[in-house]
Coordinates of C-alpha atoms in Angstrom, one line a residue:
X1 CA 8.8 37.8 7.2
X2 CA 12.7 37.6 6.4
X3 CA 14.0 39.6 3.8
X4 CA 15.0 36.3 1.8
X5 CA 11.6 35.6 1.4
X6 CA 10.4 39.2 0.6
X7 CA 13.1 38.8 -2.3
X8 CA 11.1 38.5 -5.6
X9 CA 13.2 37.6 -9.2
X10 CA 14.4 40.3 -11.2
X11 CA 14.2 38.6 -14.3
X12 CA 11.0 36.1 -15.0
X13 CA 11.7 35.2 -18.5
X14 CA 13.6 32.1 -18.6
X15 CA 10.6 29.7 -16.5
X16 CA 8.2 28.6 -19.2
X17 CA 5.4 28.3 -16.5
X18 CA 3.4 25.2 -16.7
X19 CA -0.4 25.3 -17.4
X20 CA -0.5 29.1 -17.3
X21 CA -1.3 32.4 -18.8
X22 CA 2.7 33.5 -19.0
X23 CA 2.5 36.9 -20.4
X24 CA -0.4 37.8 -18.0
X25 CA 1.6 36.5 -15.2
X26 CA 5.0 37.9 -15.6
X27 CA 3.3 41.3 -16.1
X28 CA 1.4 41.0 -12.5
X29 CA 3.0 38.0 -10.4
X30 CA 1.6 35.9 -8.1
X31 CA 4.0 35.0 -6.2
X32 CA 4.1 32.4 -2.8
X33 CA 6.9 32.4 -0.4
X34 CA 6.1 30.7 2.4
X35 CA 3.2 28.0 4.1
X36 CA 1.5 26.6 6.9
X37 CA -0.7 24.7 7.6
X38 CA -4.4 26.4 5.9
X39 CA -2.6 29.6 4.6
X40 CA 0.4 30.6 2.2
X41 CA 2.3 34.1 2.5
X42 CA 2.4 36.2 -0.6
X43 CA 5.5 37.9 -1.4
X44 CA 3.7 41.2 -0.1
X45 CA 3.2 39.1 3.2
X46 CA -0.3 38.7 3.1
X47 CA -2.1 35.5 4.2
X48 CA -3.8 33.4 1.3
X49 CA -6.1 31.0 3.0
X50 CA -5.1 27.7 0.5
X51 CA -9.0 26.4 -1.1
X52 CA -7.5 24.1 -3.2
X53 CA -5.0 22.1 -1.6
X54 CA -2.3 23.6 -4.1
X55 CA -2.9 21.5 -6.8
X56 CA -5.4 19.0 -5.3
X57 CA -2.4 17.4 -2.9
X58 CA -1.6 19.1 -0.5
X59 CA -4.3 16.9 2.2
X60 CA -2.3 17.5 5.1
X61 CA -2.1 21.2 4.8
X62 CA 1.6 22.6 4.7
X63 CA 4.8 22.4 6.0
X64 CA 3.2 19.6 8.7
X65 CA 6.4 18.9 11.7
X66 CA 6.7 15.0 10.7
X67 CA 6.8 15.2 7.2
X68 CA 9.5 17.9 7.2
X69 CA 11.3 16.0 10.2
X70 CA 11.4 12.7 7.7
X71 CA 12.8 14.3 5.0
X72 CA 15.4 16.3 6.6
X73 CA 16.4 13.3 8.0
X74 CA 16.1 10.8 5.8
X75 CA 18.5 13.3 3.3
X76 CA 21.2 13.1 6.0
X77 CA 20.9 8.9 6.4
X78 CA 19.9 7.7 2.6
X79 CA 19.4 10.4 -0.3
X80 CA 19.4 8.0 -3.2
X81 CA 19.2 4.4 -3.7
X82 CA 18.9 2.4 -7.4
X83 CA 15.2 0.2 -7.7
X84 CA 17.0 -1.3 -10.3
X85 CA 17.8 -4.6 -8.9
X86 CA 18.4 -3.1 -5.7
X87 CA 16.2 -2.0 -2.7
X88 CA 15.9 -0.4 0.6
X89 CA 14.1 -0.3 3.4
X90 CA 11.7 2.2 3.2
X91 CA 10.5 1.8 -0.1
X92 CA 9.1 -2.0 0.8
X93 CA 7.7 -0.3 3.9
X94 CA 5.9 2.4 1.9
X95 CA 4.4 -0.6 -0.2
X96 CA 3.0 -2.4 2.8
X97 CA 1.5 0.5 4.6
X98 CA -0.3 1.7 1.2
X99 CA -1.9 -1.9 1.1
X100 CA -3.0 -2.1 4.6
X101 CA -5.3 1.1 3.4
X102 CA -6.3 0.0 0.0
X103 CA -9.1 -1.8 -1.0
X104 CA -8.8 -5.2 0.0
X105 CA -8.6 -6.5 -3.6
X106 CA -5.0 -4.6 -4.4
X107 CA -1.7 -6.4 -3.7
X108 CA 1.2 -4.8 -5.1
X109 CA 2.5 -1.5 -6.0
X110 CA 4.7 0.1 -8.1
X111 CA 6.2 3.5 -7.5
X112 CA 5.9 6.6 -10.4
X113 CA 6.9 10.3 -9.6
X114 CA 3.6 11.8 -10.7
X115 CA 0.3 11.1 -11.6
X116 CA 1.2 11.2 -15.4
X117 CA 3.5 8.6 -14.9
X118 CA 1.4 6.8 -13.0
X119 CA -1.0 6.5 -15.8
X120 CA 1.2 5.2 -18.4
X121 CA 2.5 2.9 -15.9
X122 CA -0.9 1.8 -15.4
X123 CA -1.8 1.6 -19.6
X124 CA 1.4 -0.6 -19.9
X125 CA 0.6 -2.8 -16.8
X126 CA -2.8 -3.4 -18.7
X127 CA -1.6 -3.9 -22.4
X128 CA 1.3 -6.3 -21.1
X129 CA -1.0 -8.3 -18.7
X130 CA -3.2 -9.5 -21.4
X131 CA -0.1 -10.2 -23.3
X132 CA 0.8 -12.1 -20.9
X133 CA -2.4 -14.2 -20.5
X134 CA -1.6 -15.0 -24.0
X135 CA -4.5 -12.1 -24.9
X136 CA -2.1 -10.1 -27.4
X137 CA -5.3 -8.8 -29.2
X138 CA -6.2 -6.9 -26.6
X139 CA -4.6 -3.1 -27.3
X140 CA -7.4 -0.9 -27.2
X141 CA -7.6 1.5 -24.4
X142 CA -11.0 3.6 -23.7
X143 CA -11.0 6.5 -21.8
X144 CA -14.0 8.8 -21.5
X145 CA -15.1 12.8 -23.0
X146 CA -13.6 15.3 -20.3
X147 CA -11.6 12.9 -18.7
X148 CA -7.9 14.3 -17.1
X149 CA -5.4 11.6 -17.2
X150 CA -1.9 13.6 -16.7
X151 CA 0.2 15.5 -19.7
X152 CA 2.5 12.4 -20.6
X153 CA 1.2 10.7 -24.1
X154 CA -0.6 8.1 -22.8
X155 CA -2.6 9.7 -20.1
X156 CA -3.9 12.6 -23.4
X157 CA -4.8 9.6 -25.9
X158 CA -7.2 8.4 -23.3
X159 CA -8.0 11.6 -21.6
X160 CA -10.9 14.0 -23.2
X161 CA -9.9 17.5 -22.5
X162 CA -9.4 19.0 -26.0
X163 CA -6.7 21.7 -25.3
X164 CA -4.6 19.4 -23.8
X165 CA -5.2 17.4 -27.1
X166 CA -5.2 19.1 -30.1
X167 CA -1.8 20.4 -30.5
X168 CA -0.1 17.0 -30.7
X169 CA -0.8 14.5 -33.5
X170 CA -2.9 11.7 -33.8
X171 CA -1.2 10.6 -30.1
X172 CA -1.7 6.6 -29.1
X173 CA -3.6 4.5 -31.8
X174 CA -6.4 2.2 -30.9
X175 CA -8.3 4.6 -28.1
X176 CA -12.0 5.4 -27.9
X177 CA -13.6 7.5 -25.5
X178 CA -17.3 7.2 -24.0
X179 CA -19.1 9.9 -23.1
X180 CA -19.0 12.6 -20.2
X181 CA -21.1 12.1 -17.6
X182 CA -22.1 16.0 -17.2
X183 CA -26.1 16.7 -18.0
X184 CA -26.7 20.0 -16.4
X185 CA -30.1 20.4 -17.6
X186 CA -31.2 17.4 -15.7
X187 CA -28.8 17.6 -12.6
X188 CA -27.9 21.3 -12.1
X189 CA -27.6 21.7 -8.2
X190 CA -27.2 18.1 -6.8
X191 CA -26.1 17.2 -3.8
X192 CA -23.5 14.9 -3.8
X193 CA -24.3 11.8 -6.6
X194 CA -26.5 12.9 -9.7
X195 CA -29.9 11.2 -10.1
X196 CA -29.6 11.3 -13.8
X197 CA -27.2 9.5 -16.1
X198 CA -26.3 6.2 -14.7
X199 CA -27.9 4.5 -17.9
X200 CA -24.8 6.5 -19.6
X201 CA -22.6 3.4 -18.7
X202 CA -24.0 1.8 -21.0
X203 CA -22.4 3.1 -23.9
X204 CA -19.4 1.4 -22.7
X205 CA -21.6 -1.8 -24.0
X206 CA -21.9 0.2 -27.9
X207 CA -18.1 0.6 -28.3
X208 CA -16.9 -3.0 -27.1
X209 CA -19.7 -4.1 -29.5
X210 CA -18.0 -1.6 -32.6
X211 CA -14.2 -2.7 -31.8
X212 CA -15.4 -6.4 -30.1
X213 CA -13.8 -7.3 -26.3
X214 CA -11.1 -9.5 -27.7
X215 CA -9.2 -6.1 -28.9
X216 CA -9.9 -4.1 -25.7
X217 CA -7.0 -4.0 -22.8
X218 CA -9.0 -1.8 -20.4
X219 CA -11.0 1.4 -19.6
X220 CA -9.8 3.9 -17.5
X221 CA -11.9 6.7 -15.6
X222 CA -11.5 9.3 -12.9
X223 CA -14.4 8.0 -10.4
X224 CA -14.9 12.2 -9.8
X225 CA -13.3 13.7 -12.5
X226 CA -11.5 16.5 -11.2
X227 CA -9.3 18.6 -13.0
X228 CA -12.4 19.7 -16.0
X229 CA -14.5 20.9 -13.3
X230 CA -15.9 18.2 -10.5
X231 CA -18.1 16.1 -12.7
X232 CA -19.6 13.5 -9.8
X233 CA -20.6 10.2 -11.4
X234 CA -24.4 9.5 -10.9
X235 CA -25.7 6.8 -8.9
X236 CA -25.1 3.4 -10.7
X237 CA -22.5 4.7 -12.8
X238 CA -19.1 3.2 -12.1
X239 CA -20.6 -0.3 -10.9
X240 CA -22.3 -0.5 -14.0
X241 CA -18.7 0.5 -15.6
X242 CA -17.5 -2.5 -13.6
X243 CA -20.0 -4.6 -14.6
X244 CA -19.2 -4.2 -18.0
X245 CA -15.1 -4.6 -18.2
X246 CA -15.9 -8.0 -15.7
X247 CA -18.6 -9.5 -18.3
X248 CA -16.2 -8.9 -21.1
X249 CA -12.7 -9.6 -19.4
X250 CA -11.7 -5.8 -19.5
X251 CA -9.4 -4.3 -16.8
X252 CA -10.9 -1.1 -14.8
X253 CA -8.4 1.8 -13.9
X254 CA -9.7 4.1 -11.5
X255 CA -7.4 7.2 -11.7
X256 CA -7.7 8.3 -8.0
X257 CA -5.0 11.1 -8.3
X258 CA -7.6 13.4 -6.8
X259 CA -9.9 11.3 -5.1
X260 CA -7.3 8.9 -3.2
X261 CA -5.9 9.5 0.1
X262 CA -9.1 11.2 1.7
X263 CA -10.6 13.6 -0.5
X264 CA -13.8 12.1 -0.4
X265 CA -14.0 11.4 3.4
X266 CA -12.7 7.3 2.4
X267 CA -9.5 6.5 2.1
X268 CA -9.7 6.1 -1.7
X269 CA -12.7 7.0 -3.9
X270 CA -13.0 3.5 -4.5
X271 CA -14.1 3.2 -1.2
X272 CA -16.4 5.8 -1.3
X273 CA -18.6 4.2 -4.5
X274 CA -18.1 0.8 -3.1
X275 CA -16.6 -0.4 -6.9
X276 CA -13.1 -2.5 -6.9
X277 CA -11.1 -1.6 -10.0
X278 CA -8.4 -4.1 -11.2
X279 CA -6.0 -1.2 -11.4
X280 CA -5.8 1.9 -9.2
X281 CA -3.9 4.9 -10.3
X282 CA -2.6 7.5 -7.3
X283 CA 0.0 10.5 -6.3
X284 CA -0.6 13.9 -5.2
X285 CA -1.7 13.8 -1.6
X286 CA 0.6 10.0 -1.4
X287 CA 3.8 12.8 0.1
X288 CA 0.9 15.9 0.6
X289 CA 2.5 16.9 -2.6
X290 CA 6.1 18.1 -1.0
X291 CA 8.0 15.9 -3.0
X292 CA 7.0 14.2 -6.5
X293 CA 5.6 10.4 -6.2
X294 CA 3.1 8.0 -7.4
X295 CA 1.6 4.7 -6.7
X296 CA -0.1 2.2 -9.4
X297 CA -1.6 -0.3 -7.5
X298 CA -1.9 -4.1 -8.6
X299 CA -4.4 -6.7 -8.0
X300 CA -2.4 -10.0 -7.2
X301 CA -3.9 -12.1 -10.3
X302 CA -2.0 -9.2 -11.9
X303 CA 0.8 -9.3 -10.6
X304 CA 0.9 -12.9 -10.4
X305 CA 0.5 -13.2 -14.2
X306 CA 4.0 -11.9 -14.9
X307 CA 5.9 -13.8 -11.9
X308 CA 7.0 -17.2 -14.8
X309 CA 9.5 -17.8 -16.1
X310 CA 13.4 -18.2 -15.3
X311 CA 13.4 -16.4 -11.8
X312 CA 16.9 -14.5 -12.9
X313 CA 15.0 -12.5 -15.5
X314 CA 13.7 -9.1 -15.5
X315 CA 9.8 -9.8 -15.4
X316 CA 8.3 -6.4 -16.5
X317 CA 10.1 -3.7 -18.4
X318 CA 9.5 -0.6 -16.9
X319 CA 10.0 2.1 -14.3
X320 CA 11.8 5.2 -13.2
X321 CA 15.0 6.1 -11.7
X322 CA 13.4 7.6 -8.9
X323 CA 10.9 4.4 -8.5
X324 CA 10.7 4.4 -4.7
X325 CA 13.2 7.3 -4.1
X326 CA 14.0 7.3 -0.3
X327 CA 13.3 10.8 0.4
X328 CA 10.2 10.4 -1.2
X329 CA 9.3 7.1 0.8
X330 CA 10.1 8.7 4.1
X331 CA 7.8 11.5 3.1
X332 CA 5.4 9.2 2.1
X333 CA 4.9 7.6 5.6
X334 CA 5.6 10.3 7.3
X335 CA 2.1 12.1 5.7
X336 CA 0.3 8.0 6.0
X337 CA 1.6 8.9 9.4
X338 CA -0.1 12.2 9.6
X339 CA -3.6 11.1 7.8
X340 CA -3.3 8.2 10.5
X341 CA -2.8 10.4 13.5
X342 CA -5.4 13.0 12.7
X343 CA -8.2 10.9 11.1
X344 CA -7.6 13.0 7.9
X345 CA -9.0 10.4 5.3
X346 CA -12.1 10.0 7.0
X347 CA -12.2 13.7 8.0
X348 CA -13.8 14.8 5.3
X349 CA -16.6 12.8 5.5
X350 CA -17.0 14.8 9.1
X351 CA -17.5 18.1 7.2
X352 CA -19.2 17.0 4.2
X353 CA -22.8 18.7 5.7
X354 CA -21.0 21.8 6.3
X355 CA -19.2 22.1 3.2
X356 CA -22.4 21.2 0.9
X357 CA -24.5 23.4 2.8
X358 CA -21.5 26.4 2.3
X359 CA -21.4 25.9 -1.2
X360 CA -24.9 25.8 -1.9
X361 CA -25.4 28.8 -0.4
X362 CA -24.0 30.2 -3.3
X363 CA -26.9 29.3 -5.9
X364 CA -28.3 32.8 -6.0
X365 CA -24.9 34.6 -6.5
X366 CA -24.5 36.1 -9.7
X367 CA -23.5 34.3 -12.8
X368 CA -24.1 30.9 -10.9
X369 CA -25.6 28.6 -13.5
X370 CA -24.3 25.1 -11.1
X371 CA -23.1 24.1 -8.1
X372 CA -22.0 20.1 -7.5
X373 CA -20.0 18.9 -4.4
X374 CA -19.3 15.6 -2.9
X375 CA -16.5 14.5 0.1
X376 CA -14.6 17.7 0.3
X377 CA -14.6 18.9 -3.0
X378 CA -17.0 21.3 -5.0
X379 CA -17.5 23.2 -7.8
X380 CA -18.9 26.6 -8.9
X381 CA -20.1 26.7 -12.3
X382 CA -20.4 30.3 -14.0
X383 CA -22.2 31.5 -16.7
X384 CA -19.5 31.9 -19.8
X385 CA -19.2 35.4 -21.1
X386 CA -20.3 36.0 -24.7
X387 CA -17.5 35.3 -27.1
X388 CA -15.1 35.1 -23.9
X389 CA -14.8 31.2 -22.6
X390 CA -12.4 31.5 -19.4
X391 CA -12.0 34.7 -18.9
X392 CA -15.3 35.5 -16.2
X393 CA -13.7 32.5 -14.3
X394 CA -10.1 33.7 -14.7
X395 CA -11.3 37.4 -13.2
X396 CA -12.7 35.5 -9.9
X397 CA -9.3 34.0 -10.0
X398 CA -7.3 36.9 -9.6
X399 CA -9.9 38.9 -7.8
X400 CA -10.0 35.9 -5.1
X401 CA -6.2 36.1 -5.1
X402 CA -5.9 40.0 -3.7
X403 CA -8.7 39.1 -1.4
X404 CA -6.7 36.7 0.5
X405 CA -7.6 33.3 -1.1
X406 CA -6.3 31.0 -3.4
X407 CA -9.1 29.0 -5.8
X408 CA -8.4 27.2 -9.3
X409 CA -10.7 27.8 -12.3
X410 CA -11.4 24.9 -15.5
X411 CA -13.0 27.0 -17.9
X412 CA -16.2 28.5 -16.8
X413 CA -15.9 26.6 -12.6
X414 CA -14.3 27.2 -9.3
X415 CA -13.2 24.5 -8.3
X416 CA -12.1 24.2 -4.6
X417 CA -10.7 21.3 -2.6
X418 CA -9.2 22.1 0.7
X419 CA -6.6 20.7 3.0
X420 CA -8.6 18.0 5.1
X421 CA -7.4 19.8 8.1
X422 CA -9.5 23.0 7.1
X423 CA -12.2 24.2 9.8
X424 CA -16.0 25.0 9.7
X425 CA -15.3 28.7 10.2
X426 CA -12.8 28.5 7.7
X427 CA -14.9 27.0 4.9
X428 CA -17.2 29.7 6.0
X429 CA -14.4 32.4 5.2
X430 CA -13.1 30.5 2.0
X431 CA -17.4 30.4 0.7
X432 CA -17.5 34.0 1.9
X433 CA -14.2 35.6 -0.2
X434 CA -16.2 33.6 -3.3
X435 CA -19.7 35.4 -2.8
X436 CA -17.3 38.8 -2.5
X437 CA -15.6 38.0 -5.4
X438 CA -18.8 36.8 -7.6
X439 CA -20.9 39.5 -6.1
X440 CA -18.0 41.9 -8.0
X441 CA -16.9 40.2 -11.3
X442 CA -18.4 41.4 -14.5

């Protein structure tokens, strides 16, 4: 390891760390400073075998040759181009290649940075495309208890998670929420789809019946909702959610941040359920999270609806400066590329055994009240301690850390979800520095 990257910061203050514990941190620092492929190096030049992807994106595993290649050159040919009445090539490229994998239903695309944007891109899309029917009534968005939808104000009026809520007003107006999908008492240790709850759908039916279908624009789910701890739809669930929004002329957003671009062993989760939404929110694993970008994808009656008009005028208002950026597009293909060359969004459905049979093999450790898993993603669900939400979770956290792993915690659950490229013996070692680490938490 070169001394630049043994080189920590004297001074920690100024970064107002997202989504973290900052006094904890900046007393004892975690710190990452270098990666490849299944494993970062700690700034003490240890190996940290990667369990979650970084943040869920990271599909690929890092610092792959052709992405790297495509962005180094791509900086030296094209570093920025306007998407403001301008184009170029790659970004139209991109477009194409994202619908040749899609489900065959979505037509268009339009670019974000993140998944937060993409969401609100995704809201707006929805209210303005019943405005444009000629449907201005329709304003109400539903999201669901539990559900993650970014950090931008959209994406927490419809999402569920109460910290991310609370701290910010009354947010967007008009939004209900249905309930989670979570019933451990009746599905503690499934295997991949629960048995129980599919009937919880129908409540869906209850709130278009309180605010009437003529005032809601469109309802907008995870298909596995990730980020609160792996909660895996039960069998029925999201066609009976499709059902619903197609009897009563409501749009269905699948926010496949997580789920899209192989995670479940299909291309895109909608894949894996076999339900078309209308609107299909991505990003993460779209540039194996090297370089910020989304994707909202569009069915054409959608698009179409906004294509009138005089054909000089600007048809929808909205987007981003970096809509499309080219060193984001040449990242971009370069990891469609990668997934291509190596099978990676169908890989996981190739270790899917392996990995359920791993993770179950936990059920007897201690503090283990749960264990759910589907594609190659999982989650570990540990007894709270009394009066101290988080904090056995956050202890595994750590502990996992100086063991040589990296995991992510949501309350009370490990969640993991490797790189697609991971191997049987190393799911094996990631399962095994868990057991250590549950077999010594308090």
């Amino acid at each position: 390891m070169s001394n630049r990257l043994a080189v920590a910061p004297n001074d920690l203050s100024a970064f107002w760390m997202p989504f973290t514990a900052n006094r904890q941190f900046k007393k004892a620092p975690r710190m990452l400073v270098g990666a490849q492929d299944m494993h970062y190096t700690a700034s003490d030049g240890r190996k940290i075998l990667d369990g979650t992807a970084g943040l869920w994106c990271v599909n690929a595993g890092h610092c792959r040759p052709k992405i790297t290649e495509a962005i180094r050159e791509q900086a030296g040919e094209l570093d920025y181009a306007p998407a403001f009445q301008m184009g170029h090539p790659k970004a139209f490229e991109l477009a194409n290649r994202l619908i040749d994998i899609a489900p065959d239903n979505m037509a268009h695309v339009l670019f974000t940075n993140s998944g937060s944007e993409s969401v609100d891109t995704a809201l707006k899309v929805a209210i303005a495309y019943h405005r444009a029917k000629g449907n201005g009534s329709r304003f109400r968005l539903i999201g669901r208890e539990r559900g993650y939808h970014g950090v931008n104000f959209g994406g927490i009026s419809v999402g569920g998670i109460v910290a991310n809520r609370k701290m910010f007003g009354t947010l967007l107006t008009g939004v209900d929420h249905m309930p989670h999908t979570h019933q451990p008492g009746k599905n503690a240790f499934t295997r991949g789809e629960p048995e129980h709850g599919g009937d919880l759908a129908d409540e869906l039916e209850r709130i278009v019946t309180l605010h009437d279908a003529s005032t809601i624009a469109a309802v907008i789910v995870e298909p596995v909702a990730g980020s609160t701890g792996v909660l895996i739809p039960p069998k029925g669930y999201l066609q009976r959610l499709r059902d619903i929004c197609t009897k009563h002329g409501i749009l269905l957003i699948f926010d496949e941040v997580i789920t899209g671009y192989g995670r479940l062993g299909t291309p895109f989760g909608a894949d894996y359920f076999g339900v078309k939404p209308d609107i299909m929110v991505t990003a993460k694993g779209l540039t194996n999270g090297v370089i910020p970008m989304g994707a909202v994808f569009v069915t054409k009656e959608i698009h179409d609806t906004f294509m009138t008009g005089p054909e000089h005028l600007i048809e929808f208002f909205h987007g981003y400066t970096y809509s499309g950026n080219p060193i984001a597009s040449a990242a971009a293909i370069a990891t469609l590329d990668t997934y291509k060359e190596e099978g990676l969004l169908e890989r996981g459905a190739e270790l899917a055994q392996h990995w359920e049979d791993a993770l179950h093999s936990l059920k007897d450790a201690p503090h283990v009240i749960d264990i759910r898993n589907i594609g190659l993603v999982g989650a570990i669900e540990l007894e709270p301690i009394a009066g101290e939400p988080t904090r056995r979770a956050f202890s595994a956290f750590v502990k996992a850390f100086e063991k040589g792993a990296l995991i992510r915690t949501t309350g009370d659950i490990i969640a993991l979800s490797p790189p697609l490229i991971i191997t049987k013996g190393q799911i094996d070692e990631l399962i095994d520095h868990v057991r250590e680490v549950l077999n010594e938490v308090d």
